[in-house]
Tab-separated table of C-alpha atoms in Angstrom:
chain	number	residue	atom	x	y	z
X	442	UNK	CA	-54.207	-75.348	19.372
X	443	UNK	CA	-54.251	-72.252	17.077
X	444	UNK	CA	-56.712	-71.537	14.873
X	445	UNK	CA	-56.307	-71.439	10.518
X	446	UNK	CA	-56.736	-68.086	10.902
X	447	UNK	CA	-54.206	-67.467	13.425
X	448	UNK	CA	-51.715	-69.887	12.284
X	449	UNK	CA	-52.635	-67.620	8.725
X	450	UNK	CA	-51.820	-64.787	10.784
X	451	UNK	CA	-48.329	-65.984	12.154
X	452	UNK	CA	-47.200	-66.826	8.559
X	453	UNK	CA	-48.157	-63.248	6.959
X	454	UNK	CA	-46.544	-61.353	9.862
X	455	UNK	CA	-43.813	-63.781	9.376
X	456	UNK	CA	-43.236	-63.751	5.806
X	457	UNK	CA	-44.083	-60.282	4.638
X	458	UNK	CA	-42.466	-58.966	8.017
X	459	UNK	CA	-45.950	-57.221	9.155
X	460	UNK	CA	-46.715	-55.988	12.809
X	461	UNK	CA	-48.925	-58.676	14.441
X	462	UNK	CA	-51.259	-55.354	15.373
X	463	UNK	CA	-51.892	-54.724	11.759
X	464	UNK	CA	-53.258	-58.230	10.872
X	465	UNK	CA	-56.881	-58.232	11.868
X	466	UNK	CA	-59.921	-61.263	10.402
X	467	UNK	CA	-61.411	-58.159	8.157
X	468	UNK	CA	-57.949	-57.154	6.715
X	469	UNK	CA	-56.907	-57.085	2.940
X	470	UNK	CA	-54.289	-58.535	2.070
X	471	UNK	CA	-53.123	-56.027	-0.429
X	472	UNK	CA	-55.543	-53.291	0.217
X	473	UNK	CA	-54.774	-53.008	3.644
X	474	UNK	CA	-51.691	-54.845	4.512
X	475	UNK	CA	-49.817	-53.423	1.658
X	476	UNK	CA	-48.396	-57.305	0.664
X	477	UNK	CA	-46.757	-57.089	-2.879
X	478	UNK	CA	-47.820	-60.082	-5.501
X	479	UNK	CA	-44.230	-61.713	-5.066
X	480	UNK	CA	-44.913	-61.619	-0.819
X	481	UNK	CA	-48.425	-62.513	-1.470
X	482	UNK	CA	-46.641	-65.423	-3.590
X	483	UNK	CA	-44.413	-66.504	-0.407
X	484	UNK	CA	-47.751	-66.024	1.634
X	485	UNK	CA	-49.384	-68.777	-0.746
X	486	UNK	CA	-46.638	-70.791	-0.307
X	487	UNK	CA	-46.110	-71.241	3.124
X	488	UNK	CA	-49.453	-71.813	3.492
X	489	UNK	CA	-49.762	-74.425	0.769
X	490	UNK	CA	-46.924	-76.214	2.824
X	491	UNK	CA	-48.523	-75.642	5.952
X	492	UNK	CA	-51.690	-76.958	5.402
X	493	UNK	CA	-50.417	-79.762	2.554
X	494	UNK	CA	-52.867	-78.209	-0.024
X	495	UNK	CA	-52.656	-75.912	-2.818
X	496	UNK	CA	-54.433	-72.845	-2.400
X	497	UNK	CA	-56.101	-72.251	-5.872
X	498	UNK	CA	-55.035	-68.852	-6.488
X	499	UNK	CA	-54.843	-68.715	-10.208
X	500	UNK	CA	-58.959	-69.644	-9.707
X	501	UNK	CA	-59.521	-67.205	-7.266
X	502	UNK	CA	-58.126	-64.380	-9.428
X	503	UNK	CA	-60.035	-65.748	-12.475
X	504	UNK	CA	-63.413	-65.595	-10.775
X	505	UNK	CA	-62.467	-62.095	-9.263
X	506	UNK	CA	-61.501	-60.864	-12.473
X	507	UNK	CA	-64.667	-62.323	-13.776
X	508	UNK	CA	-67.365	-61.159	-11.521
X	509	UNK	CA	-68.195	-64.343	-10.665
X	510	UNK	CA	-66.916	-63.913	-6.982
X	511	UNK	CA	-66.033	-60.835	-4.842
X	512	UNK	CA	-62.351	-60.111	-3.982
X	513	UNK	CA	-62.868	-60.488	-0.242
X	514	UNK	CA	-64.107	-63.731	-0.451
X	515	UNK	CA	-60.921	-64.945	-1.094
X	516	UNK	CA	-58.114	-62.044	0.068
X	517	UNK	CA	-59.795	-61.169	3.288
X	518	UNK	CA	-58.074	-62.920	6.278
X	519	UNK	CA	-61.468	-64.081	8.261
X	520	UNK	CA	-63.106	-65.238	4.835
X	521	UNK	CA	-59.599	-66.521	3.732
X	522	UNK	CA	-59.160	-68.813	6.408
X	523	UNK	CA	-62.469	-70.161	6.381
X	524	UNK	CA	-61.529	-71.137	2.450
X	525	UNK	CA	-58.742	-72.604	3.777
X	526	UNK	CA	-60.880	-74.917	6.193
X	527	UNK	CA	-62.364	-75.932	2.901
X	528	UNK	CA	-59.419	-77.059	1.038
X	529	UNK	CA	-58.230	-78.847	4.211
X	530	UNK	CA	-61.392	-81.101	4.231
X	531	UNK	CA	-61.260	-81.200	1.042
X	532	UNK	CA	-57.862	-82.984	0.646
X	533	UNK	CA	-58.562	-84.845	3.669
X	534	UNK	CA	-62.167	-86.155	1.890
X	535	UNK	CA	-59.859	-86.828	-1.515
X	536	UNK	CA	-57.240	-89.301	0.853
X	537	UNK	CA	-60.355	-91.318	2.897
J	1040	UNK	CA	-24.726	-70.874	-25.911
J	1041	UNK	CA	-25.080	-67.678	-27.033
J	1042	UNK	CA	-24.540	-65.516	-23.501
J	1043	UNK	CA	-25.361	-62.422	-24.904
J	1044	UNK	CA	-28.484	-63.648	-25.894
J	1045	UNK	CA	-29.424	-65.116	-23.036
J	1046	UNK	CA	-29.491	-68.717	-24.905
J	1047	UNK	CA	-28.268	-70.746	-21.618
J	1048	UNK	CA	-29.011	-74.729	-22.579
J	1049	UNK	CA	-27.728	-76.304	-25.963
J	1050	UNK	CA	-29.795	-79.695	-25.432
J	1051	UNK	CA	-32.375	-81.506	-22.958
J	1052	UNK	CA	-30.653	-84.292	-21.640
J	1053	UNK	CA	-33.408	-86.068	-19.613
J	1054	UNK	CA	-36.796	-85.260	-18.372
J	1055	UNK	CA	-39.401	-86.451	-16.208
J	1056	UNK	CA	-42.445	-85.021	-14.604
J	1057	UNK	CA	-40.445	-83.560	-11.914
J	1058	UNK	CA	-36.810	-83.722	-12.688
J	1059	UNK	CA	-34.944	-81.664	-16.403
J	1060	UNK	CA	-31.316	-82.292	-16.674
J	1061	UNK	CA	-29.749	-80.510	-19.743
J	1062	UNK	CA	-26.310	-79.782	-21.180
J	1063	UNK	CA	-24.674	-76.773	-22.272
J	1064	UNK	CA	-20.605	-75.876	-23.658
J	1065	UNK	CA	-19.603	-72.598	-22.183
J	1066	UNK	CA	-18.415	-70.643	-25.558
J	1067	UNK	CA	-14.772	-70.030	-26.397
J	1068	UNK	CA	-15.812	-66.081	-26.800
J	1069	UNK	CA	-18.524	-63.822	-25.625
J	1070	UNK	CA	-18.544	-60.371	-25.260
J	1071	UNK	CA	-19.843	-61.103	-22.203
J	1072	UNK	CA	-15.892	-62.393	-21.390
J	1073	UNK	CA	-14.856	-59.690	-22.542
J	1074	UNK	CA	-15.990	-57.868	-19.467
J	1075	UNK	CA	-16.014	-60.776	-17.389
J	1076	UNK	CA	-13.168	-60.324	-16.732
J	1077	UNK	CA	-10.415	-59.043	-19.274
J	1078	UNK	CA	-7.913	-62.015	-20.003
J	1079	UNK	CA	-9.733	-64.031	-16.763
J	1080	UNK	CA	-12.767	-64.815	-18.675
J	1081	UNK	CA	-15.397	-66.046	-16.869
J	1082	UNK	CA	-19.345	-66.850	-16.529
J	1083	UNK	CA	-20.454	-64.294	-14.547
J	1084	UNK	CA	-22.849	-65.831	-11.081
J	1085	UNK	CA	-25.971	-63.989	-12.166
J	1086	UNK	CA	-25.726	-66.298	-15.437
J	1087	UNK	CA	-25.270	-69.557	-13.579
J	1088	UNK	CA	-28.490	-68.870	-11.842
J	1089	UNK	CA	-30.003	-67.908	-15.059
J	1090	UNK	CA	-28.677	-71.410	-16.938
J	1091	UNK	CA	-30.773	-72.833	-13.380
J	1092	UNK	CA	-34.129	-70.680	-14.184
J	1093	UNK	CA	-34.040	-71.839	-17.299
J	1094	UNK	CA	-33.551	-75.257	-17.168
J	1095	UNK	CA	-36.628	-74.995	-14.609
J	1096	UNK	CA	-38.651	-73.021	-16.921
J	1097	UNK	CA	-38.487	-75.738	-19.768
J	1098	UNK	CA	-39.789	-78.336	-17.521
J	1099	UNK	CA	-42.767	-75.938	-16.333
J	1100	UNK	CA	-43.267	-75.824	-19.999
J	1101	UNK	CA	-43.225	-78.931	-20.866
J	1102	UNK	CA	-45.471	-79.895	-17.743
J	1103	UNK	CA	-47.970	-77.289	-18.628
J	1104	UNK	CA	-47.714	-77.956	-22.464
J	1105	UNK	CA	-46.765	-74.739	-23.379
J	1106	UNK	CA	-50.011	-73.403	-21.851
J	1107	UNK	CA	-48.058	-70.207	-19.644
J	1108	UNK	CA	-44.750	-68.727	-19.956
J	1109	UNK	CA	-42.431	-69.176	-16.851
J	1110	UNK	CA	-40.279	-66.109	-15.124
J	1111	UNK	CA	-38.000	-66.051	-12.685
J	1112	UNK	CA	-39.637	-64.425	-9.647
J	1113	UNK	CA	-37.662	-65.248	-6.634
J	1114	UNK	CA	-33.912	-66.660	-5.974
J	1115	UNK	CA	-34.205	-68.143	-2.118
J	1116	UNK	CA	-30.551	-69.254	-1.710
J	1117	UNK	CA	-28.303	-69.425	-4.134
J	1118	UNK	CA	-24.089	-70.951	-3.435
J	1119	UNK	CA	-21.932	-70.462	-6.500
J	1120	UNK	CA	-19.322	-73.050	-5.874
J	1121	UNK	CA	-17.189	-73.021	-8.942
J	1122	UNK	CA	-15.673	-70.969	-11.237
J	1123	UNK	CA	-16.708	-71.396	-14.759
J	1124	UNK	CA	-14.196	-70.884	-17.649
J	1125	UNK	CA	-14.711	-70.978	-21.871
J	1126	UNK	CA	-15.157	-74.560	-22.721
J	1127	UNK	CA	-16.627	-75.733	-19.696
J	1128	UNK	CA	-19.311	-78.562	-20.073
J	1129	UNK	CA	-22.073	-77.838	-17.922
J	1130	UNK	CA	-24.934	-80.387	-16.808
J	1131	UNK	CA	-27.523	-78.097	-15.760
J	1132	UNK	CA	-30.226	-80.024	-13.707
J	1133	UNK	CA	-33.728	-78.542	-12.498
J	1134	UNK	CA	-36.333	-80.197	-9.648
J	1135	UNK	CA	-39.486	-79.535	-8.721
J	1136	UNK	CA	-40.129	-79.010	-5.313
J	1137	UNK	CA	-43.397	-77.338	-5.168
J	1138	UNK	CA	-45.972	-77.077	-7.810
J	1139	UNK	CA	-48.181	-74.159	-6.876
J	1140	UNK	CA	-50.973	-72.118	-8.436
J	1141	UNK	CA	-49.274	-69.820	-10.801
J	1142	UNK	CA	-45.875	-70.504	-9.483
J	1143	UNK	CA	-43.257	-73.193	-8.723
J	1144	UNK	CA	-40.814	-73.980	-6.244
J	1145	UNK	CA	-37.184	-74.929	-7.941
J	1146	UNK	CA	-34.144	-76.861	-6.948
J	1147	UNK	CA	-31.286	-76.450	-9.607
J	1148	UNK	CA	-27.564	-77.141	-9.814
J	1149	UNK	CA	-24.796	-76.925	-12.150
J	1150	UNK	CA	-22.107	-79.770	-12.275
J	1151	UNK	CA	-19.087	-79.121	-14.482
J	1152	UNK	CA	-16.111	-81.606	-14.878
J	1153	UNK	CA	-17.917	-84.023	-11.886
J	1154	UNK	CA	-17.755	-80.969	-9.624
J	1155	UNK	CA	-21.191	-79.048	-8.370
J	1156	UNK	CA	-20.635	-75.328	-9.676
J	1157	UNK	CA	-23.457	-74.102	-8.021
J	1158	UNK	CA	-27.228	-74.919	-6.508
J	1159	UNK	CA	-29.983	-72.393	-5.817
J	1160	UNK	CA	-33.890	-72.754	-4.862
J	1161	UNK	CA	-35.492	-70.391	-6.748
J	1162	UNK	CA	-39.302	-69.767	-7.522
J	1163	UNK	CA	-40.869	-69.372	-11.036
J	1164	UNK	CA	-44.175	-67.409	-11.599
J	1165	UNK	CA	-45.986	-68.571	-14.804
J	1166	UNK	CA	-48.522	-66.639	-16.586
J	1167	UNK	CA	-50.307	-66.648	-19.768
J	1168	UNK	CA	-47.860	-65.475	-22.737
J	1169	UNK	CA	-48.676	-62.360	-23.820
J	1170	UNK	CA	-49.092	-63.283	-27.797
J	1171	UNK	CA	-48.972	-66.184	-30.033
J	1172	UNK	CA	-46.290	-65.034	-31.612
J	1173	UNK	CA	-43.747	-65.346	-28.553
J	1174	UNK	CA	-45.434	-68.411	-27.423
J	1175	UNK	CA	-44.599	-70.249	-31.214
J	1176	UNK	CA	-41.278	-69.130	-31.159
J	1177	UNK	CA	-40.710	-70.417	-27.472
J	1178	UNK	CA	-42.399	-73.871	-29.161
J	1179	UNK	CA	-39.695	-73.768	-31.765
J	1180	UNK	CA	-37.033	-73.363	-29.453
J	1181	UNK	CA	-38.396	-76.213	-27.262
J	1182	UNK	CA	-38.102	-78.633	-30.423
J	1183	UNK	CA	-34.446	-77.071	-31.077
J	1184	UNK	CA	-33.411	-77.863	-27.639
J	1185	UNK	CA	-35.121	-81.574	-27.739
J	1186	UNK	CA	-37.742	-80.867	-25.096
J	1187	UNK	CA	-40.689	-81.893	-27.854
């Protein structure tokens, strides 16, 4: 069974039409996969539907912009997927 | 409708949390017909998907209470099924389909005379407006238009 991070993989390389090489756990989105805001935003939604969760964006951004939280917590692929994991139990804690 | 200006919707019909169905006369004259086409008038396909992104738009806004401004960001698939002509009664219907962080995920269609002109899936960014200004006047068009 594939991992989040390599089912996260499969959608980017997918969606935004990257080469599978470039797409590494300690990749940028933007920075170093070169994904636009309106990919990034087809990126966010695949995975939302993947995963049946809403990947807080809007709250990432705000904390980013804020201090509160450093960029690659959140727009790394490794540290992404792992906040994906999150969400995931999450939602599955919110339905038991 | 005022094409030139981009006015699409004359009136919210119906609304729900996820569902905006509102209703719109095609003018007798715009000089938007006058280009589109000369003496075959009619609305040109980029409008039709606009009347659908806006109809979407007023139900983010009216499920976000005004809080961010909605823009058209993506058109997925769009079929324009129908040819619109001056006069035409429009029923202009929006869905939501995804509600995302900062964006939406839109089902629209047009029906005109019991016929489906056209149906896209389009996605809607929202972000903050950029002044109060805009963000009143958007209010005061909401109330116009019998979202409020």
């Amino acid at each position: 069974m594939p991992t989040t991070y390599e089912r996260i993989a499969a959608i980017i390389a997918e969606t935004a039409s990257v080469e599978p090489g470039r797409i590494t756990p300690t990749a940028h989105v933007i920075n170093d996969l070169g994904i636009d805001s309106l990919d990034f935003l087809d990126i966010v939604f695949a995975i939302d539907k993947e995963f049946g969760i809403k990947v807080p964006v809007e709250e990432w951004t705000e904390q980013v912009n804020a201090g509160t939280a450093p960029a690659e917590q959140f727009f790394v692929l490794g540290p992404l997927a792992e906040r994906i994991d999150e969400l995931v139990q999450g939602a599955r804690g919110s339905k038991g | 409708m005022k094409l030139e200006y981009f006015s699409m919707l004359d009136r919210i019909a119906t609304r729900d949390a996820e569902t905006l169905v509102a209703e719109a006369t095609l003018p007798d004259a715009s000089p938007v017909f006058e280009g589109h086409f000369p003496g075959f008038p009619l609305l040109p396909g980029v409008l039709m998907i606009e009347c659908m992104a806006q109809a979407g738009g007023w139900l983010m806004l009216a499920r976000q209470d005004f809080a961010r401004m909605p823009l058209l960001a993506k058109v997925g698939t769009a079929k324009l099924r129908g040819m619109l002509r001056p006069g035409a009664r429009l029923s202009i219907s929006a869905r939501l389909t995804h509600d995302g962080s900062g964006y939406a995920v839109m089902a629209g269609r047009i029906d005109s005379d019991g016929q489906m002109a056209a149906e896209a899936e389009y996605t809607l960014r929202t972000l903050p407006f950029p002044d109060a200004a805009l963000e009143a006047l958007v209010r005061a068009r909401g109330v116009e238009l019998g979202l409020v």
